PDB file of C-alpha atoms in Angstrom:
ATOM      1  CA  MET A  10      38.988  -7.112   0.850  1.00  0.00           C
ATOM      2  CA  ASN A  11      42.768  -7.271   1.102  1.00  0.00           C
ATOM      3  CA  LYS A  12      43.705  -7.102   4.787  1.00  0.00           C
ATOM      4  CA  HIS A  13      46.317  -4.394   4.185  1.00  0.00           C
ATOM      5  CA  LEU A  14      43.798  -2.230   2.344  1.00  0.00           C
ATOM      6  CA  LYS A  15      41.272  -2.799   5.118  1.00  0.00           C
ATOM      7  CA  LYS A  16      43.810  -1.841   7.772  1.00  0.00           C
ATOM      8  CA  SER A  17      44.767   1.291   5.828  1.00  0.00           C
ATOM      9  CA  CYS A  18      41.127   2.338   5.426  1.00  0.00           C
ATOM     10  CA  LEU A  19      40.472   1.917   9.134  1.00  0.00           C
ATOM     11  CA  TRP A  20      43.545   3.996   9.960  1.00  0.00           C
ATOM     12  CA  ILE A  21      42.402   6.759   7.601  1.00  0.00           C
ATOM     13  CA  LYS A  22      38.894   6.751   9.082  1.00  0.00           C
ATOM     14  CA  GLU A  23      40.327   7.008  12.575  1.00  0.00           C
ATOM     15  CA  TYR A  24      42.478  10.032  11.710  1.00  0.00           C
ATOM     16  CA  LYS A  25      40.285  11.624   9.037  1.00  0.00           C
ATOM     17  CA  HIS A  26      40.047  15.003  10.777  1.00  0.00           C
ATOM     18  CA  ALA A  27      43.833  15.302  11.058  1.00  0.00           C
ATOM     19  CA  LEU A  28      44.227  14.263   7.418  1.00  0.00           C
ATOM     20  CA  ARG A  29      41.761  16.917   6.308  1.00  0.00           C
ATOM     21  CA  VAL A  30      43.659  19.570   8.284  1.00  0.00           C
ATOM     22  CA  ILE A  31      46.911  18.498   6.624  1.00  0.00           C
ATOM     23  CA  GLY A  32      45.145  18.576   3.257  1.00  0.00           C
ATOM     24  CA  GLY A  33      43.973  22.097   3.968  1.00  0.00           C
ATOM     25  CA  ILE A  34      47.523  23.180   4.805  1.00  0.00           C
ATOM     26  CA  PHE A  35      48.832  21.725   1.544  1.00  0.00           C
ATOM     27  CA  PHE A  36      46.007  23.446  -0.318  1.00  0.00           C
ATOM     28  CA  ALA A  37      46.989  26.811   1.194  1.00  0.00           C
ATOM     29  CA  LEU A  38      50.635  26.198   0.271  1.00  0.00           C
ATOM     30  CA  ALA A  39      49.615  25.215  -3.263  1.00  0.00           C
ATOM     31  CA  LEU A  40      47.594  28.422  -3.546  1.00  0.00           C
ATOM     32  CA  ILE A  41      50.563  30.510  -2.407  1.00  0.00           C
ATOM     33  CA  ALA A  42      52.859  28.664  -4.833  1.00  0.00           C
ATOM     34  CA  GLY A  43      50.355  29.278  -7.597  1.00  0.00           C
ATOM     35  CA  LEU A  44      50.382  33.001  -6.899  1.00  0.00           C
ATOM     36  CA  PHE A  45      54.198  33.046  -7.086  1.00  0.00           C
ATOM     37  CA  TRP A  46      54.012  31.086 -10.342  1.00  0.00           C
ATOM     38  CA  MET A  47      51.573  33.608 -11.773  1.00  0.00           C
ATOM     39  CA  ALA A  48      53.964  36.359 -10.720  1.00  0.00           C
ATOM     40  CA  GLY A  49      56.639  34.842 -12.929  1.00  0.00           C
ATOM     41  CA  LYS A  50      58.483  32.554 -10.512  1.00  0.00           C
ATOM     42  CA  ASP A  51      59.509  29.214 -12.008  1.00  0.00           C
ATOM     43  CA  ILE A  52      57.861  26.991  -9.355  1.00  0.00           C
ATOM     44  CA  GLU A  53      55.258  25.192 -11.442  1.00  0.00           C
ATOM     45  CA  PRO A  54      56.453  21.702 -10.276  1.00  0.00           C
ATOM     46  CA  VAL A  55      56.220  22.786  -6.640  1.00  0.00           C
ATOM     47  CA  ALA A  56      52.687  24.129  -7.096  1.00  0.00           C
ATOM     48  CA  PHE A  57      51.686  20.908  -8.885  1.00  0.00           C
ATOM     49  CA  VAL A  58      53.059  18.612  -6.157  1.00  0.00           C
ATOM     50  CA  LEU A  59      51.477  20.668  -3.370  1.00  0.00           C
ATOM     51  CA  GLY A  60      48.125  20.576  -5.157  1.00  0.00           C
ATOM     52  CA  LEU A  61      48.436  16.830  -5.666  1.00  0.00           C
ATOM     53  CA  LEU A  62      49.220  16.246  -1.980  1.00  0.00           C
ATOM     54  CA  SER A  63      46.316  18.484  -0.996  1.00  0.00           C
ATOM     55  CA  SER A  64      43.917  16.422  -3.124  1.00  0.00           C
ATOM     56  CA  LEU A  65      45.298  13.160  -1.741  1.00  0.00           C
ATOM     57  CA  PHE A  66      44.850  14.118   1.923  1.00  0.00           C
ATOM     58  CA  LEU A  67      41.447  15.723   1.409  1.00  0.00           C
ATOM     59  CA  ALA A  68      40.059  12.821  -0.628  1.00  0.00           C
ATOM     60  CA  SER A  69      41.442   9.934   1.451  1.00  0.00           C
ATOM     61  CA  PRO A  70      38.596   9.887   4.059  1.00  0.00           C
ATOM     62  CA  SER A  71      35.989   9.665   1.284  1.00  0.00           C
ATOM     63  CA  ILE A  72      37.915   6.853  -0.405  1.00  0.00           C
ATOM     64  CA  ALA A  73      38.162   4.948   2.903  1.00  0.00           C
ATOM     65  CA  GLU A  74      34.441   5.427   3.497  1.00  0.00           C
ATOM     66  CA  TYR A  75      33.725   4.020   0.022  1.00  0.00           C
ATOM     67  CA  PHE A  76      35.637   0.813   0.741  1.00  0.00           C
ATOM     68  CA  LEU A  77      34.437   0.484   4.369  1.00  0.00           C
ATOM     69  CA  PRO A  78      31.081   2.256   4.660  1.00  0.00           C
ATOM     70  CA  GLU A  79      29.795   2.817   8.200  1.00  0.00           C
ATOM     71  CA  ARG A  80      32.726   0.859   9.641  1.00  0.00           C
ATOM     72  CA  LYS A  81      34.397   2.208  12.771  1.00  0.00           C
ATOM     73  CA  PRO A  82      37.673   1.089  14.314  1.00  0.00           C
ATOM     74  CA  VAL A  83      36.876  -1.340  17.140  1.00  0.00           C
ATOM     75  CA  LYS A  84      38.152   1.035  19.811  1.00  0.00           C
ATOM     76  CA  ASN A  85      35.516   3.599  18.804  1.00  0.00           C
ATOM     77  CA  MET A  86      32.600   1.139  18.958  1.00  0.00           C
ATOM     78  CA  THR A  87      29.998   0.993  21.693  1.00  0.00           C
ATOM     79  CA  PHE A  88      29.248  -2.265  23.525  1.00  0.00           C
ATOM     80  CA  GLU A  89      26.227  -2.911  21.289  1.00  0.00           C
ATOM     81  CA  GLU A  90      28.236  -2.152  18.154  1.00  0.00           C
ATOM     82  CA  ILE A  91      30.944  -4.633  19.165  1.00  0.00           C
ATOM     83  CA  LEU A  92      28.371  -7.400  19.673  1.00  0.00           C
ATOM     84  CA  SER A  93      26.842  -6.605  16.276  1.00  0.00           C
ATOM     85  CA  PHE A  94      30.285  -6.419  14.652  1.00  0.00           C
ATOM     86  CA  ILE A  95      31.569  -9.829  15.792  1.00  0.00           C
ATOM     87  CA  PRO A  96      29.161 -11.867  13.592  1.00  0.00           C
ATOM     88  CA  THR A  97      30.346  -9.884  10.541  1.00  0.00           C
ATOM     89  CA  THR A  98      33.948 -11.064  10.981  1.00  0.00           C
ATOM     90  CA  ASN A  99      35.458 -14.163   9.422  1.00  0.00           C
ATOM     91  CA  ALA A 100      35.937 -16.699  12.203  1.00  0.00           C
ATOM     92  CA  LYS A 101      39.027 -18.251  10.605  1.00  0.00           C
ATOM     93  CA  GLU A 102      40.723 -15.324   8.860  1.00  0.00           C
ATOM     94  CA  ASP A 103      40.041 -12.457  11.282  1.00  0.00           C
ATOM     95  CA  TRP A 104      40.744 -14.258  14.588  1.00  0.00           C
ATOM     96  CA  HIS A 105      43.778 -15.995  15.994  1.00  0.00           C
ATOM     97  CA  GLY A 106      44.754 -17.534  19.313  1.00  0.00           C
ATOM     98  CA  ILE A 107      45.827 -20.557  21.269  1.00  0.00           C
ATOM     99  CA  SER A 108      44.142 -23.467  23.003  1.00  0.00           C
ATOM    100  CA  THR A 109      45.629 -25.753  25.643  1.00  0.00           C
ATOM    101  CA  ASP A 110      44.196 -28.327  28.019  1.00  0.00           C
ATOM    102  CA  TRP A 111      43.365 -25.602  30.529  1.00  0.00           C
ATOM    103  CA  ILE A 112      42.709 -22.367  28.599  1.00  0.00           C
ATOM    104  CA  SER A 113      41.550 -21.014  25.251  1.00  0.00           C
ATOM    105  CA  GLU A 114      42.114 -17.472  24.032  1.00  0.00           C
ATOM    106  CA  ARG A 115      41.124 -15.921  20.714  1.00  0.00           C
ATOM    107  CA  PHE A 116      41.888 -12.358  19.670  1.00  0.00           C
ATOM    108  CA  LEU A 117      40.874 -10.191  16.724  1.00  0.00           C
ATOM    109  CA  LYS A 118      43.865  -9.722  14.408  1.00  0.00           C
ATOM    110  CA  GLU A 119      42.758  -6.198  13.499  1.00  0.00           C
ATOM    111  CA  ASP A 120      42.756  -5.157  17.156  1.00  0.00           C
ATOM    112  CA  PRO A 121      44.144  -7.817  19.548  1.00  0.00           C
ATOM    113  CA  ARG A 122      42.685  -5.952  22.508  1.00  0.00           C
ATOM    114  CA  LEU A 123      39.340  -7.540  21.579  1.00  0.00           C
ATOM    115  CA  ARG A 124      39.554 -11.134  22.740  1.00  0.00           C
ATOM    116  CA  PHE A 125      37.640 -14.116  24.083  1.00  0.00           C
ATOM    117  CA  ARG A 126      38.982 -16.150  26.978  1.00  0.00           C
ATOM    118  CA  ALA A 127      37.823 -19.482  28.390  1.00  0.00           C
ATOM    119  CA  LYS A 128      39.241 -21.539  31.247  1.00  0.00           C
ATOM    120  CA  TYR A 129      38.845 -25.301  31.368  1.00  0.00           C
ATOM    121  CA  THR A 130      39.718 -25.407  35.065  1.00  0.00           C
ATOM    122  CA  ASP A 131      37.127 -25.408  37.855  1.00  0.00           C
ATOM    123  CA  ASP A 132      36.597 -21.638  37.869  1.00  0.00           C
ATOM    124  CA  GLY A 133      35.798 -21.698  34.137  1.00  0.00           C
ATOM    125  CA  ILE A 134      33.148 -24.433  34.354  1.00  0.00           C
ATOM    126  CA  GLN A 135      29.528 -23.264  34.167  1.00  0.00           C
ATOM    127  CA  ASN A 136      28.036 -26.735  34.666  1.00  0.00           C
ATOM    128  CA  ASN A 137      30.062 -29.920  35.060  1.00  0.00           C
ATOM    129  CA  ASP A 138      27.081 -32.096  34.138  1.00  0.00           C
ATOM    130  CA  PHE A 139      25.069 -30.100  31.600  1.00  0.00           C
ATOM    131  CA  LYS A 140      21.614 -31.607  31.021  1.00  0.00           C
ATOM    132  CA  GLU A 141      19.685 -30.783  27.849  1.00  0.00           C
ATOM    133  CA  GLN A 142      18.333 -33.194  25.253  1.00  0.00           C
ATOM    134  CA  TRP A 143      20.293 -31.548  22.429  1.00  0.00           C
ATOM    135  CA  ALA A 144      23.551 -31.784  24.418  1.00  0.00           C
ATOM    136  CA  ASN A 145      23.170 -35.371  25.674  1.00  0.00           C
ATOM    137  CA  ARG A 146      22.051 -37.128  22.497  1.00  0.00           C
ATOM    138  CA  HIS A 147      25.553 -37.993  21.252  1.00  0.00           C
ATOM    139  CA  PRO A 148      27.504 -41.288  21.627  1.00  0.00           C
ATOM    140  CA  ASP A 149      29.303 -39.789  24.632  1.00  0.00           C
ATOM    141  CA  ASN A 150      26.250 -38.306  26.317  1.00  0.00           C
ATOM    142  CA  ARG A 151      28.057 -36.298  29.008  1.00  0.00           C
ATOM    143  CA  ALA A 152      28.222 -32.562  28.376  1.00  0.00           C
ATOM    144  CA  VAL A 153      30.074 -29.770  30.189  1.00  0.00           C
ATOM    145  CA  GLY A 154      29.250 -26.059  30.051  1.00  0.00           C
ATOM    146  CA  TYR A 155      32.095 -23.514  30.052  1.00  0.00           C
ATOM    147  CA  TRP A 156      32.122 -19.732  30.402  1.00  0.00           C
ATOM    148  CA  TYR A 157      33.504 -17.785  27.445  1.00  0.00           C
ATOM    149  CA  ASP A 158      34.306 -14.190  28.382  1.00  0.00           C
ATOM    150  CA  LEU A 159      34.728 -11.262  25.996  1.00  0.00           C
ATOM    151  CA  TYR A 160      37.216  -8.506  26.881  1.00  0.00           C
ATOM    152  CA  TYR A 161      38.448  -5.310  25.308  1.00  0.00           C
ATOM    153  CA  ASP A 162      41.759  -3.940  26.550  1.00  0.00           C
ATOM    154  CA  GLY A 163      41.334  -5.988  29.729  1.00  0.00           C
ATOM    155  CA  ALA A 164      37.817  -4.680  30.444  1.00  0.00           C
ATOM    156  CA  PHE A 165      35.094  -7.319  30.743  1.00  0.00           C
ATOM    157  CA  LEU A 166      32.313  -6.907  28.155  1.00  0.00           C
ATOM    158  CA  ASP A 167      30.228 -10.066  27.917  1.00  0.00           C
ATOM    159  CA  ARG A 168      29.933 -13.711  28.948  1.00  0.00           C
ATOM    160  CA  ILE A 169      28.315 -16.626  27.131  1.00  0.00           C
ATOM    161  CA  ILE A 170      28.155 -20.400  27.579  1.00  0.00           C
ATOM    162  CA  LEU A 171      29.522 -22.949  25.142  1.00  0.00           C
ATOM    163  CA  VAL A 172      28.770 -26.575  25.884  1.00  0.00           C
ATOM    164  CA  SER A 173      31.376 -29.259  25.213  1.00  0.00           C
ATOM    165  CA  VAL A 174      29.567 -32.292  23.799  1.00  0.00           C
ATOM    166  CA  ASP A 175      30.459 -35.827  22.732  1.00  0.00           C
ATOM    167  CA  GLY A 176      33.704 -36.019  24.651  1.00  0.00           C
ATOM    168  CA  GLY A 177      34.881 -32.556  23.634  1.00  0.00           C
ATOM    169  CA  ARG A 178      34.407 -33.090  19.900  1.00  0.00           C
ATOM    170  CA  ALA A 179      32.485 -29.804  19.603  1.00  0.00           C
ATOM    171  CA  SER A 180      31.568 -26.769  21.702  1.00  0.00           C
ATOM    172  CA  LEU A 181      28.021 -25.624  20.997  1.00  0.00           C
ATOM    173  CA  PRO A 182      26.042 -22.530  22.036  1.00  0.00           C
ATOM    174  CA  PRO A 183      22.753 -23.223  23.852  1.00  0.00           C
ATOM    175  CA  PRO A 184      19.572 -22.030  22.120  1.00  0.00           C
ATOM    176  CA  GLU A 185      17.778 -18.912  23.305  1.00  0.00           C
ATOM    177  CA  PHE A 186      14.905 -19.472  25.739  1.00  0.00           C
ATOM    178  CA  SER A 187      12.609 -17.153  23.782  1.00  0.00           C
ATOM    179  CA  SER A 188      13.051 -18.662  20.316  1.00  0.00           C
ATOM    180  CA  GLY A 189      14.506 -22.117  20.922  1.00  0.00           C
ATOM    181  CA  LYS A 190      17.158 -21.256  18.318  1.00  0.00           C
ATOM    182  CA  VAL A 191      20.826 -20.321  18.497  1.00  0.00           C
ATOM    183  CA  SER A 192      21.600 -16.600  18.127  1.00  0.00           C
ATOM    184  CA  LEU A 193      23.943 -15.599  15.312  1.00  0.00           C
ATOM    185  CA  TYR A 194      26.241 -13.875  17.797  1.00  0.00           C
ATOM    186  CA  LYS A 195      26.683 -16.991  19.963  1.00  0.00           C
ATOM    187  CA  TYR A 196      26.991 -19.192  16.887  1.00  0.00           C
ATOM    188  CA  HIS A 197      29.807 -16.992  15.640  1.00  0.00           C
ATOM    189  CA  VAL A 198      31.592 -17.172  18.993  1.00  0.00           C
ATOM    190  CA  ALA A 199      31.396 -20.973  18.712  1.00  0.00           C
ATOM    191  CA  LYS A 200      32.837 -20.795  15.173  1.00  0.00           C
ATOM    192  CA  ILE A 201      35.696 -18.579  16.387  1.00  0.00           C
ATOM    193  CA  HIS A 202      36.644 -21.347  18.844  1.00  0.00           C
ATOM    194  CA  ASP A 203      35.929 -24.197  16.414  1.00  0.00           C
ATOM    195  CA  THR A 204      39.476 -25.539  16.105  1.00  0.00           C
ATOM    196  CA  LEU A 205      38.246 -28.994  15.009  1.00  0.00           C
ATOM    197  CA  GLY A 206      35.801 -27.652  12.398  1.00  0.00           C
ATOM    198  CA  THR A 207      32.907 -29.618  13.898  1.00  0.00           C
ATOM    199  CA  VAL A 208      30.428 -26.979  15.092  1.00  0.00           C
ATOM    200  CA  ASP A 209      28.154 -27.063  12.033  1.00  0.00           C
ATOM    201  CA  GLN A 210      28.158 -30.860  11.983  1.00  0.00           C
ATOM    202  CA  TYR A 211      27.219 -31.101  15.662  1.00  0.00           C
ATOM    203  CA  LEU A 212      24.582 -28.383  15.408  1.00  0.00           C
ATOM    204  CA  GLY A 213      22.884 -30.646  12.874  1.00  0.00           C
ATOM    205  CA  ARG A 214      23.320 -33.725  15.052  1.00  0.00           C
ATOM    206  CA  SER A 215      21.907 -31.808  18.003  1.00  0.00           C
ATOM    207  CA  LYS A 216      18.972 -30.605  15.868  1.00  0.00           C
ATOM    208  CA  LEU A 217      19.719 -26.999  16.748  1.00  0.00           C
ATOM    209  CA  GLU A 218      18.711 -24.227  14.363  1.00  0.00           C
ATOM    210  CA  LEU A 219      20.044 -20.714  13.912  1.00  0.00           C
ATOM    211  CA  GLU A 220      17.910 -17.622  14.336  1.00  0.00           C
ATOM    212  CA  ASN A 221      17.022 -15.890  11.060  1.00  0.00           C
ATOM    213  CA  SER A 222      17.988 -18.970   9.067  1.00  0.00           C
TER     214      SER A 222
END
């Protein structure tokens, strides 16, 4: 979907009640204008325009729902809905950010208040010598775990680990203890931060599988 259309639909869904009230006001004005027209006043164009505006405002929420069914603005989502929403985004097109030698930050273009932040300094390191067979099987066998924190409007929401492998050539999510596979949510976080485009390649090299794949 075109990003401008998507943004417009989300705006309409957020303010649908106000739009319906405005539509109702235009409908009442159109009705009054129609009565004057029937009484012999030459205001047919006015009645037509008011009726058209009434239809536009009243129908817009239904049109937005058609293009984005069951889709809330991020600010209206619960914690669970945000975690379920992130894997539905496009890691390259829907997210933007910066990476330096000491920090990485990625934010959602639609709502920049939703963002991931990682520090490559001491306080951002989860494990300076990460030991797992899948992480240490590469030519450079040293691996480092880093914390990746999710925030919305400055409020902390979630924290996951991404492991830098093979000399920093990829940052991979550890598999879940219960299934031995990588969750789609954590995989998508890794793809959001995949500036080198190597995550899929190194998942294969590490012999890691995705859940539900």
